[in-house]
Coordinates of C-alpha atoms and ligand atoms in Angstrom, one line a residue:
Chain A
M619 CA 135.8 150.4 86.3
L620 CA 132.6 150.6 85.2
A621 CA 132.1 146.5 85.1
F622 CA 133.7 147.2 89.4
L623 CA 130.6 149.3 90.1
L624 CA 128.0 147.2 88.3
T625 CA 129.0 144.8 89.8
L626 CA 129.1 146.2 93.2
M627 CA 125.6 147.7 93.3
L628 CA 124.5 144.3 92.4
L629 CA 126.2 142.7 95.0
L630 CA 124.9 144.6 97.7
G631 CA 121.8 144.3 96.4
I632 CA 121.8 140.7 96.6
V633 CA 123.2 140.6 99.6
I634 CA 120.4 142.9 101.3
V635 CA 117.8 141.1 99.8
L636 CA 120.0 138.1 101.0
A637 CA 120.4 139.1 104.4
Y638 CA 115.9 140.3 104.9
A639 CA 115.4 136.5 103.5
E640 CA 117.7 135.3 106.4
R641 CA 115.2 136.4 108.3
K642 CA 112.2 136.0 106.8
V643 CA 113.0 132.4 106.7
A644 CA 114.1 132.2 109.4
A645 CA 111.4 133.4 111.5
F646 CA 109.1 131.6 108.9
M647 CA 110.3 128.6 109.4
Q648 CA 110.7 128.4 113.5
D649 CA 106.7 130.3 112.9
R650 CA 107.3 133.8 114.1
M651 CA 107.2 136.1 111.3
G652 CA 110.7 137.6 110.8
P653 CA 110.8 141.5 110.6
T654 CA 107.8 143.5 110.3
E655 CA 108.4 147.3 111.7
A656 CA 110.5 148.9 108.8
G657 CA 109.0 149.0 105.6
P658 CA 106.3 147.6 104.1
F659 CA 106.5 143.8 105.7
G660 CA 109.9 144.9 107.5
S661 CA 111.5 145.1 103.6
L662 CA 113.1 147.5 105.4
Q663 CA 115.0 145.8 108.0
S664 CA 118.6 145.1 105.9
V665 CA 118.5 149.0 104.4
L666 CA 118.0 149.8 108.1
D667 CA 120.9 147.8 109.7
V668 CA 123.7 148.5 107.6
L669 CA 122.9 152.9 108.4
K670 CA 122.8 151.5 112.0
L671 CA 126.1 149.6 111.5
L672 CA 127.6 152.1 109.9
Q673 CA 127.0 154.6 112.5
K674 CA 128.5 152.7 114.6
E675 CA 131.9 153.9 116.5
D676 CA 134.3 152.5 114.6
I677 CA 136.7 150.2 118.3
V678 CA 140.1 149.1 117.6
P679 CA 141.3 146.9 120.8
A680 CA 143.9 148.8 122.8
A681 CA 145.7 145.0 122.5
A682 CA 145.2 144.2 119.1
D683 CA 147.0 144.5 116.2
Q684 CA 146.4 147.8 114.5
K685 CA 147.8 147.3 111.2
L686 CA 146.5 143.4 110.4
F687 CA 143.5 144.4 112.7
K688 CA 142.4 147.0 110.8
L689 CA 143.6 145.6 107.3
A690 CA 141.9 142.3 107.0
P691 CA 138.5 143.3 107.0
I692 CA 139.5 144.6 104.0
L693 CA 142.0 141.9 102.8
I694 CA 138.9 138.9 103.2
F695 CA 136.3 141.6 101.2
A696 CA 138.6 141.4 98.7
A697 CA 139.6 139.1 98.0
V698 CA 136.0 137.7 98.4
F699 CA 135.0 140.2 96.0
A700 CA 137.4 139.6 93.3
G701 CA 136.4 135.9 92.8
F702 CA 133.3 137.9 90.9
A703 CA 135.1 139.4 88.4
V704 CA 135.6 136.4 86.3
I705 CA 131.4 135.4 86.7
P706 CA 129.3 135.0 83.9
F707 CA 126.2 137.0 84.4
T708 CA 124.5 137.0 80.7
P709 CA 126.1 135.3 77.6
D710 CA 128.0 138.4 77.0
L711 CA 128.2 139.9 80.1
I712 CA 131.0 139.2 82.1
P713 CA 133.6 141.9 84.4
A714 CA 136.6 139.7 82.8
G715 CA 136.3 137.7 80.8
I716 CA 139.8 135.5 81.1
G717 CA 140.7 132.0 79.8
I718 CA 141.9 130.2 83.2
G719 CA 139.2 131.6 85.3
V720 CA 138.0 128.8 87.6
F721 CA 141.4 128.7 88.3
Y722 CA 141.9 132.6 89.5
L723 CA 138.7 131.6 90.7
L724 CA 139.9 129.2 93.0
A725 CA 143.6 131.1 93.9
I726 CA 141.8 133.8 95.1
I727 CA 139.2 132.4 97.4
S728 CA 141.6 130.6 99.6
L729 CA 143.2 134.1 100.0
D730 CA 140.8 134.9 102.2
V731 CA 142.2 132.3 104.7
V732 CA 144.7 134.9 105.5
G733 CA 142.3 137.6 105.7
L734 CA 140.6 135.9 108.5
L735 CA 143.3 134.3 110.1
M736 CA 144.2 137.9 110.5
A737 CA 141.0 139.5 111.8
G738 CA 142.0 136.7 114.0
W739 CA 145.2 137.3 115.2
G740 CA 144.8 140.5 115.4
S741 CA 142.4 141.1 117.3
N742 CA 144.1 139.8 120.6
N743 CA 141.4 138.0 121.9
K744 CA 140.5 133.6 122.3
Y745 CA 137.0 133.5 120.9
A746 CA 138.3 135.8 118.0
M747 CA 141.6 132.4 117.4
L748 CA 140.1 129.4 118.1
G749 CA 137.2 131.2 115.1
A750 CA 140.0 132.3 112.8
M751 CA 141.9 128.4 113.9
R752 CA 138.9 127.0 113.1
S753 CA 137.4 128.6 110.4
V754 CA 140.6 128.3 108.4
A755 CA 141.1 124.5 109.1
Q756 CA 138.1 124.5 107.7
I757 CA 138.5 126.6 104.4
V758 CA 141.8 125.0 104.0
S759 CA 139.8 120.8 103.8
Y760 CA 136.8 121.8 102.4
E761 CA 138.6 123.4 99.7
I762 CA 140.1 120.3 98.6
P763 CA 136.5 117.9 97.6
A764 CA 135.6 121.4 96.5
G765 CA 138.5 121.8 94.1
L766 CA 138.2 118.6 93.0
A767 CA 135.3 118.6 92.4
I768 CA 135.1 121.5 90.1
L769 CA 137.7 119.5 89.0
S770 CA 135.2 117.0 87.6
V771 CA 133.6 119.8 85.4
V772 CA 136.5 120.8 84.2
M773 CA 137.1 117.8 83.2
I774 CA 134.0 117.3 81.5
C775 CA 134.3 120.8 80.0
Q776 CA 137.4 119.6 79.0
S777 CA 137.7 124.3 79.8
L778 CA 138.3 127.1 82.3
D779 CA 136.5 129.2 81.0
F780 CA 133.0 129.9 82.9
Q781 CA 131.9 131.7 79.8
E782 CA 132.4 128.8 78.3
I783 CA 131.9 126.0 80.4
S784 CA 127.7 128.0 80.2
Y785 CA 127.7 128.4 76.5
Q786 CA 128.5 124.1 76.1
Q787 CA 125.3 124.0 78.8
G788 CA 123.0 125.0 76.1
I789 CA 121.3 125.4 73.0
L790 CA 123.7 128.9 72.7
L791 CA 127.1 126.0 72.3
N792 CA 127.6 126.9 68.5
R793 CA 127.2 131.1 68.8
F794 CA 131.2 130.6 71.4
P795 CA 134.2 131.1 68.9
G796 CA 136.0 127.4 68.8
L797 CA 131.7 125.3 70.0
E798 CA 131.0 125.9 66.3
F799 CA 131.5 122.3 65.0
E800 CA 130.6 120.6 68.4
T801 CA 127.0 118.8 69.1
N802 CA 125.6 117.9 72.8
W803 CA 124.4 114.4 73.4
L804 CA 121.9 113.1 75.9
F805 CA 124.1 112.3 78.7
G806 CA 126.9 113.3 77.1
I807 CA 127.2 109.5 75.3
E808 CA 127.2 109.7 70.6
A809 CA 126.7 106.6 70.7
L810 CA 122.3 106.7 72.5
G811 CA 121.6 109.0 69.0
I812 CA 120.4 111.7 70.6
N813 CA 122.1 114.9 69.5
T814 CA 120.5 117.5 72.7
T815 CA 122.0 120.6 70.9
N816 CA 119.2 122.3 69.7
I817 CA 117.4 121.0 73.0
G818 CA 119.2 122.7 75.7
G819 CA 117.0 123.3 78.3
I820 CA 118.3 121.0 82.0
T821 CA 118.4 118.2 79.2
T822 CA 122.3 120.2 78.8
W823 CA 123.0 120.9 81.6
N824 CA 126.4 120.0 83.4
I825 CA 124.7 117.3 85.7
F826 CA 122.3 116.1 83.1
R827 CA 125.1 115.7 80.1
A828 CA 127.4 113.4 82.3
P829 CA 124.9 112.4 85.2
I830 CA 128.2 111.2 87.6
L831 CA 128.5 115.1 88.2
L832 CA 125.1 115.1 90.4
V833 CA 127.5 113.0 92.5
A834 CA 130.1 116.5 92.4
F835 CA 127.8 118.5 92.9
V836 CA 126.9 117.0 96.3
I837 CA 130.1 117.8 97.4
Y838 CA 130.9 121.0 96.0
F839 CA 127.2 122.4 97.6
I840 CA 128.3 120.7 101.6
A841 CA 131.9 121.7 100.2
S842 CA 131.1 125.2 99.5
L843 CA 128.8 125.1 102.9
A844 CA 131.4 124.9 104.6
E845 CA 133.7 127.3 102.7
S846 CA 131.2 130.0 103.4
N847 CA 131.4 129.1 106.8
R848 CA 127.1 128.4 106.7
A849 CA 125.3 126.1 109.8
P850 CA 125.4 123.4 109.1
F851 CA 129.7 124.3 109.2
D852 CA 130.1 126.8 111.1
I853 CA 131.9 125.8 114.5
P854 CA 133.5 129.0 113.4
E855 CA 131.4 131.6 113.7
A856 CA 129.4 128.9 116.9
E857 CA 127.1 131.3 118.7
S858 CA 126.5 129.8 121.9
E859 CA 130.5 129.2 122.4
L860 CA 132.7 131.4 121.0
V861 CA 130.8 134.5 120.8
A862 CA 130.9 135.0 117.4
G863 CA 134.1 133.4 116.2
F864 CA 136.9 136.0 114.3
H865 CA 135.1 138.8 114.3
V866 CA 134.3 138.9 117.7
E867 CA 136.6 141.9 118.3
Y868 CA 134.9 144.5 115.4
S869 CA 132.1 147.1 115.2
G870 CA 131.1 149.2 113.2
F871 CA 131.8 150.1 109.0
R872 CA 134.5 147.4 109.6
F873 CA 131.7 144.5 110.9
A874 CA 129.3 145.1 107.9
V875 CA 132.5 145.2 106.0
L876 CA 133.1 141.2 107.7
F877 CA 129.0 140.7 107.3
L878 CA 129.8 141.9 103.9
A879 CA 131.4 139.3 102.6
E880 CA 130.7 136.4 104.4
Y881 CA 127.2 137.4 102.4
S882 CA 129.0 138.6 98.9
M883 CA 131.2 134.8 100.2
M884 CA 127.4 132.8 99.4
V885 CA 126.2 134.1 96.9
L886 CA 129.3 134.3 94.8
V887 CA 130.0 129.7 95.7
S888 CA 125.9 129.8 94.5
L889 CA 126.9 131.3 91.9
V890 CA 129.9 129.1 90.7
A891 CA 127.5 126.2 91.6
V892 CA 124.5 127.4 89.1
I893 CA 127.7 128.0 86.5
L894 CA 129.6 124.5 86.9
F895 CA 126.7 122.5 87.6
L896 CA 123.5 123.4 86.9
G897 CA 123.2 125.6 83.1
S898 CA 124.8 128.5 84.6
W899 CA 122.5 131.3 82.5
N900 CA 121.2 128.1 80.4
T901 CA 117.4 128.2 80.4
P902 CA 116.3 125.3 82.0
L903 CA 113.0 124.3 79.3
P904 CA 114.2 121.8 76.7
N905 CA 113.0 122.6 73.3
L906 CA 110.3 120.3 73.0
T907 CA 109.6 119.9 69.1
A908 CA 107.1 122.6 67.8
L909 CA 107.6 124.5 71.1
K910 CA 110.9 126.1 71.9
F911 CA 111.1 126.8 74.9
A912 CA 113.7 127.0 75.1
N913 CA 114.6 130.4 72.2
W914 CA 112.4 132.0 74.0
T915 CA 112.9 132.0 76.9
T916 CA 117.1 133.1 75.8
G917 CA 117.1 135.3 74.1
T918 CA 118.6 136.7 71.4
V919 CA 123.0 136.7 72.4
G920 CA 123.6 140.7 72.6
E921 CA 120.3 142.3 72.8
L922 CA 118.7 143.6 75.8
S923 CA 116.1 140.5 76.0
G924 CA 119.8 138.0 76.1
I925 CA 120.8 139.8 79.0
L926 CA 117.7 140.3 80.4
W927 CA 116.6 136.4 80.3
G928 CA 121.0 135.3 81.2
G929 CA 121.0 137.0 84.1
F930 CA 117.5 136.2 85.2
W931 CA 118.1 133.0 85.6
L932 CA 121.9 133.5 85.9
L933 CA 120.2 134.6 89.4
S934 CA 116.9 132.9 89.9
K935 CA 119.0 129.4 90.3
T936 CA 121.6 130.5 92.2
F937 CA 118.4 132.2 94.8
V938 CA 117.0 128.1 95.3
L939 CA 120.7 127.7 96.2
L940 CA 121.2 130.2 98.2
F941 CA 117.8 129.1 99.9
L942 CA 118.6 125.9 100.6
Q943 CA 121.3 127.1 102.4
L944 CA 118.9 128.7 104.4
Q945 CA 117.1 126.3 104.4
I946 CA 120.3 123.9 105.3
R947 CA 121.4 126.9 108.7
W948 CA 117.6 126.3 110.4
T949 CA 117.2 122.4 110.1
Y950 CA 121.1 120.3 111.4
P951 CA 122.5 121.3 114.5
R952 CA 126.7 121.8 113.5
L953 CA 128.9 119.6 113.2
R954 CA 131.6 118.9 116.2
V955 CA 135.2 119.6 114.8
D956 CA 135.8 116.1 114.4
Q957 CA 133.0 115.2 112.7
L958 CA 133.3 118.1 110.6
M959 CA 137.1 117.1 109.7
H960 CA 135.4 113.3 109.1
L961 CA 133.2 113.8 107.1
C962 CA 135.7 115.7 104.6
W963 CA 139.2 113.4 105.1
K964 CA 136.6 110.5 105.0
V965 CA 134.1 110.4 103.5
L966 CA 134.6 113.6 101.0
T967 CA 137.8 113.4 100.2
P968 CA 137.8 109.7 98.5
V969 CA 134.4 110.4 97.1
A970 CA 135.3 113.1 94.8
L971 CA 138.4 111.2 94.3
G972 CA 136.6 108.5 92.5
I973 CA 134.5 111.0 91.1
V974 CA 137.1 113.0 88.7
L975 CA 137.9 108.9 87.6
L976 CA 134.6 108.3 86.4
A977 CA 134.2 112.0 84.9
G978 CA 138.0 110.8 83.4
I979 CA 136.0 108.0 81.7
W980 CA 133.0 109.9 81.2
R981 CA 134.7 111.9 79.5
L982 CA 136.6 110.2 77.1
L983 CA 132.9 108.4 76.3
M984 CA 131.8 111.6 74.9
V985 CA 134.8 111.6 72.5
Chain B
M1408 CA 105.2 96.5 130.3
E1409 CA 107.1 95.7 128.0
R1410 CA 109.8 97.2 126.8
S1411 CA 111.4 97.9 123.0
S1412 CA 115.2 99.2 122.7
V1413 CA 115.0 101.8 119.6
T1414 CA 117.3 101.0 117.3
R1415 CA 119.6 103.0 116.0
K1416 CA 119.6 102.9 112.6
T1417 CA 122.6 103.4 110.9
G1418 CA 123.6 103.7 107.4
F1419 CA 123.7 105.7 103.9
W1420 CA 120.5 105.4 103.6
E1421 CA 118.4 105.9 106.5
V1422 CA 121.0 109.0 107.4
V1423 CA 119.8 110.5 103.8
K1424 CA 116.5 109.6 104.3
S1425 CA 116.9 111.6 108.1
L1426 CA 118.5 114.5 106.4
L1427 CA 115.5 114.9 104.2
S1428 CA 113.1 114.7 106.6
G1429 CA 114.6 117.3 108.3
L1430 CA 114.6 119.4 105.2
Q1431 CA 110.9 118.5 105.3
L1432 CA 110.4 119.3 108.3
T1433 CA 111.2 123.2 107.8
W1434 CA 110.8 123.4 104.5
R1435 CA 106.5 122.8 106.0
H1436 CA 106.7 125.0 108.4
F1437 CA 108.3 127.4 106.0
R1438 CA 105.0 127.0 103.5
N1439 CA 103.0 127.3 106.8
A1440 CA 103.9 130.6 106.9
D1441 CA 100.7 132.1 104.8
K1442 CA 98.9 130.5 108.3
R1443 CA 97.4 132.6 111.3
R1444 CA 95.4 132.4 113.9
A1445 CA 92.4 132.9 114.1
P1446 CA 90.5 135.3 115.8
V1447 CA 89.1 133.0 117.7
P1448 CA 86.0 133.7 120.9
V1449 CA 87.0 131.6 123.9
M1450 CA 83.6 129.8 123.2
D1451 CA 85.6 128.3 120.2
D1452 CA 86.5 124.4 120.3
N1453 CA 89.6 125.1 118.6
Y1454 CA 90.5 128.5 121.4
F1455 CA 93.5 126.3 122.9
N1456 CA 94.7 125.2 119.1
Q1457 CA 97.2 126.5 116.7
P1458 CA 97.8 122.5 114.7
E1459 CA 99.8 125.6 112.4
G1460 CA 101.5 128.9 110.5
L1461 CA 103.2 130.9 112.2
V1462 CA 102.2 131.8 116.1
T1463 CA 103.8 135.5 116.7
L1464 CA 101.1 137.8 117.6
T1465 CA 102.0 141.3 116.8
Y1466 CA 100.5 142.0 120.2
P1467 CA 100.0 145.8 120.1
Y1468 CA 97.9 145.5 116.6
E1469 CA 96.5 142.2 117.4
A1470 CA 95.1 140.6 119.9
I1471 CA 93.5 137.7 121.5
P1472 CA 90.4 137.2 122.3
V1473 CA 89.8 137.0 126.0
P1474 CA 87.0 135.4 128.3
E1475 CA 84.2 138.4 129.3
N1476 CA 84.3 137.6 132.7
G1477 CA 87.5 136.7 133.1
R1478 CA 89.4 138.4 136.2
Y1479 CA 91.1 141.4 135.0
R1480 CA 90.9 144.9 136.0
L1481 CA 88.0 145.7 138.4
H1482 CA 85.8 148.3 137.5
N1483 CA 83.2 150.5 140.0
E1484 CA 80.5 151.7 139.1
I1485 CA 80.4 153.9 141.6
D1486 CA 76.7 155.4 140.7
D1487 CA 75.5 151.7 141.8
C1488 CA 77.4 151.6 144.6
I1489 CA 76.3 152.1 148.6
V1490 CA 79.5 152.2 150.1
C1491 CA 79.1 149.2 152.8
D1492 CA 82.4 148.9 153.2
L1493 CA 81.9 144.6 152.3
C1494 CA 84.4 144.8 149.3
A1495 CA 87.0 146.7 151.4
K1496 CA 86.8 144.0 153.7
I1497 CA 86.8 140.5 152.1
C1498 CA 90.3 142.1 150.1
P1499 CA 92.9 139.6 150.8
V1500 CA 95.7 142.0 149.9
N1501 CA 93.4 144.9 151.9
C1502 CA 93.8 147.1 148.8
I1503 CA 90.7 149.1 148.5
T1504 CA 91.0 152.3 150.9
I1505 CA 86.7 153.4 150.8
E1506 CA 86.2 156.2 153.6
S1507 CA 82.7 157.3 153.3
V1508 CA 80.2 160.0 154.2
K1509 CA 76.7 159.4 156.0
A1510 CA 74.5 161.5 152.9
T1511 CA 71.9 163.4 155.1
E1512 CA 69.4 162.6 152.9
E1513 CA 68.9 160.3 151.5
I1514 CA 70.5 160.5 148.1
G1515 CA 69.2 158.0 145.4
M1516 CA 68.5 154.3 143.8
T1517 CA 70.8 152.0 143.0
S1518 CA 69.6 150.3 139.8
D1519 CA 69.0 146.9 141.6
G1520 CA 66.3 149.6 144.0
T1521 CA 68.4 150.1 147.7
K1522 CA 68.8 152.8 148.5
K1523 CA 72.1 155.2 149.0
R1524 CA 72.0 157.0 152.2
L1525 CA 76.6 157.0 152.5
Y1526 CA 79.2 159.1 150.1
A1527 CA 82.7 158.0 149.3
P1528 CA 84.7 161.0 149.0
V1529 CA 87.6 157.9 149.3
F1530 CA 87.0 155.0 147.0
D1531 CA 90.9 153.7 145.6
I1532 CA 92.3 149.9 144.6
D1533 CA 95.1 150.0 143.7
M1534 CA 95.6 147.7 141.0
A1535 CA 99.8 146.8 141.8
K1536 CA 97.8 145.3 144.8
C1537 CA 95.2 143.7 143.4
C1538 CA 95.4 139.9 142.4
Y1539 CA 92.5 139.7 141.3
C1540 CA 90.9 136.9 143.2
G1541 CA 87.0 138.3 142.6
L1542 CA 86.2 137.7 146.5
C1543 CA 85.5 141.9 146.1
T1544 CA 83.2 141.2 142.7
T1545 CA 81.6 138.6 144.7
V1546 CA 80.0 140.6 147.7
C1547 CA 79.4 142.6 146.3
P1548 CA 75.5 142.8 147.5
T1549 CA 74.6 146.0 144.6
D1550 CA 76.7 143.7 142.0
C1551 CA 78.4 147.1 141.1
L1552 CA 82.2 146.1 141.3
T1553 CA 83.2 144.1 138.8
M1554 CA 85.7 143.0 136.1
T1555 CA 85.7 144.1 133.2
P1556 CA 88.1 141.9 130.1
V1557 CA 91.0 144.8 130.0
Y1558 CA 93.4 143.7 131.6
D1559 CA 96.9 146.0 129.0
F1560 CA 97.1 148.3 131.7
A1561 CA 100.8 149.4 133.0
E1562 CA 102.0 152.1 133.8
V1563 CA 105.3 154.0 134.4
D1564 CA 104.8 155.8 137.7
I1565 CA 103.3 153.8 140.0
K1566 CA 100.8 155.6 141.4
N1567 CA 99.5 155.9 138.6
M1568 CA 98.0 151.3 139.8
I1569 CA 96.1 152.8 141.7
Y1570 CA 92.2 154.1 140.7
H1571 CA 89.6 156.8 142.2
F1572 CA 87.0 155.1 141.7
T1573 CA 85.0 157.9 143.4
D1574 CA 82.4 160.7 141.9
L1575 CA 82.4 163.8 144.5
T1576 CA 85.3 166.0 144.3
P1577 CA 88.0 167.1 147.7
E1578 CA 85.6 170.6 147.4
K1579 CA 82.2 168.6 147.1
A1580 CA 83.3 165.8 149.7
E1581 CA 84.2 168.6 152.5
E1582 CA 80.9 170.1 151.3
K1583 CA 79.2 166.8 152.3
K1584 CA 81.2 166.9 155.2
Q1585 CA 80.3 170.2 156.5
L1586 CA 76.6 169.0 155.7
L1587 CA 77.0 166.3 158.0
A1588 CA 78.3 167.7 160.2
K1589 CA 75.8 170.4 160.0
Q1590 CA 72.7 168.3 160.9
Q1591 CA 74.4 166.7 163.0
E1592 CA 75.5 170.2 165.1
E1593 CA 71.2 170.5 164.6
M1594 CA 70.3 166.8 165.7
A1595 CA 72.6 167.6 168.3
A1596 CA 71.4 170.3 169.6
A1597 CA 67.3 169.4 168.9
K1598 CA 68.6 166.8 171.1
A1599 CA 70.2 168.3 173.8
A1600 CA 66.7 171.5 173.7
A1601 CA 64.5 168.3 174.6
L1602 CA 66.7 166.8 176.7
A1603 CA 66.3 170.1 178.3
A1604 CA 63.0 170.6 177.9
R1605 CA 61.9 166.8 179.1
K1606 CA 63.9 168.6 182.7
Q1607 CA 62.0 170.8 182.9
Q1608 CA 59.0 169.3 182.3
G1609 CA 59.9 166.5 184.9
Ligands
SF4_2125 S1 90.4 141.0 143.8 FE1 90.6 140.0 145.4 S2 92.7 141.0 145.9 FE2 91.7 142.5 143.6 S3 90.0 144.2 144.9 FE3 89.2 142.7 144.9 S4 88.7 140.9 146.9 FE4 90.9 142.9 146.5
SF4_2126 S1 81.0 145.9 148.1 FE1 80.4 146.6 146.6 S2 78.3 148.3 146.9 FE2 80.1 147.8 148.5 S3 81.4 149.5 148.8 FE3 82.0 147.7 148.0 S4 81.6 148.3 145.5 FE4 80.3 149.7 147.2

C-alpha cells in the first residue's frame, strides 16, 4: 500500500513537471515564451490546469455506452500504472520485485489497448472510434518490434528481472544475490581481456556491454514513441483530422485521468528504456584508476546515499529521454497510416529480428 | 536562365542525415531561448532585425520602442490653439468638431506669438473615426495639434474614443457666449445710436 501511494505521488509529480516542460519546450523550440503568468515563469500552470479540469462538469454523452465509457479511463490508467510496479527506482527500492518483471510489464501494458478500444467504442462518436481503431492498430503493431528489442536485452542479460538487469549494468554487479562471481568485460567479450566489473559507469551499460543493443535501443525508442501515441506517430489523436482521437468525448476528471495515463505511458516507456539499455539507476561515470567516480556517485546500498544517487541517476536519464520525446514531437511531421505500418512491419520488425539473432550470437561470445 | 532540377536524395544515410538536421534545428532554437529582442531605439540599425531568440513580447509589461513622430494618437495643446478651424476643414473623415466663440477681449498669446481671439467651447476629435493621416497636424498654423507616441488607447465604450480638448467648462462657455452676446448687443446699440445721431445731424 505504501509503495502504491509513493509511486503514485512520484508519478503525479513527474507528470506535472512533464506537462509543464512540454509546454515550455514546445514554446522555446517555436521561439515563443510558453506559460509565464501562473507562478514564477508559469511553473504553476500545469497544477492549475489539473485543478481546472477537476472542476469541470463530467459529461457523459447521452448516446454513449455508459458502462464502457465510464470504465475506460480507469482501465487505461490502471494498466499503465500497474506497469510501474516492477520498475526498480534505486538499488533496493522496487514496488514489487518479481522475477518475471519484464514479461509482466509487457503483458500488463498491453491491457491499455482494451481500455482505448472501450473508450473509442463507448463514446459513440466517429472521431473517437477512428482514433481508437488507429490507436489499437498502432500499439499492437509496435509492440512487436518493441518486444523483440526487449527480448534481445533479455537474451544478453539472461534475466526477466528488472532489478537483476539493473545490477548487471554497474559496479554493484556482485552485490546481487546469484551474481556474486560474475564479471563484466568490455563489450561483453572476455577475449578482449579488459575487466570492467569495477570500472562500472557507462562501460557496463547494456548499450556498451553489447553494442548491438544500441540498435535495439533505437528500435525500442521509436516503437515506444508509437506505443505512447507520441508524435510523429500520433495519428490516433491527430488534432487536425480527428479532433482528439479516442478521448474527444471526455471531459473533467475522466479527461484528466486519460491525460495522466498518456503522460504516465511516456514516463513508463522512458523508464523501461533507461533500465534496459542505459544502465538503469547506475551512474554514467566510470572509475578511472585513482578517481573512483563510479563509487563516489553510487552511494552505499541500503543507506540514504544509495537511494538518493540511484533515484537521481534514474530520473535524470529518464528526463533526458523524455526531453528527446518532446523534441521529436516538435520536430517531425506526423506519419501517414500506411507509412506507419510500413515502418513497423517492413523496417523495424525485420531489423529487430536480426538484432535478436545477433544478440544470441553475442551472448555466446560473452560466456 | 538555367534551371537545375532538385534531386531527391534517398538512401538510409541521407534519411538519417535529414532527421538529424531536423533535430539540430529545433535544438538550436531551444538553446537560443534565453535570448530576447533588445529594446533598441528606432534609429538602431537592427531595429527591424531579430536573428535569434524568443519573438514573443509580453505586451502590457514590455513594448517595442516606437518612432517619436509616428502617426499615433493626436493631442491638441489647447493653450496654443487659435481655433482657426483649418484642421477640421482638411480632415478627410470629418472627425474634428470645433465650435468657436469670439472673445470679447484679447485672450492672450500662443507660445509662438500669435494672438488668440476665439474660445473653443467644443474641440472634439473622434479617435475612432480618425484615420491617422496626419493632415490636420500639417495645416495647423501654431503647431498645437500633434501626434504622440501613444498607440494603446482602446476603450470599452466607444463614446470614450471621442477626446475633448476644450479647456472651458460648459458654464464658462455659456458665460463667454453671454459676454459676447452682451458685447454685440452693446455694439449694436452703439451702432444704432450712432446711426440715429448721424440721421439727426443729416
Ligand atoms: S489625422 Fe487625419 S483623420 Fe485624424 S483628425 Fe487629423 S486630418 Fe482627421
Ligand atoms: S489648425 Fe491648429 S490652431 Fe487651428 S483650430 Fe486646429 S488645432 Fe487649433
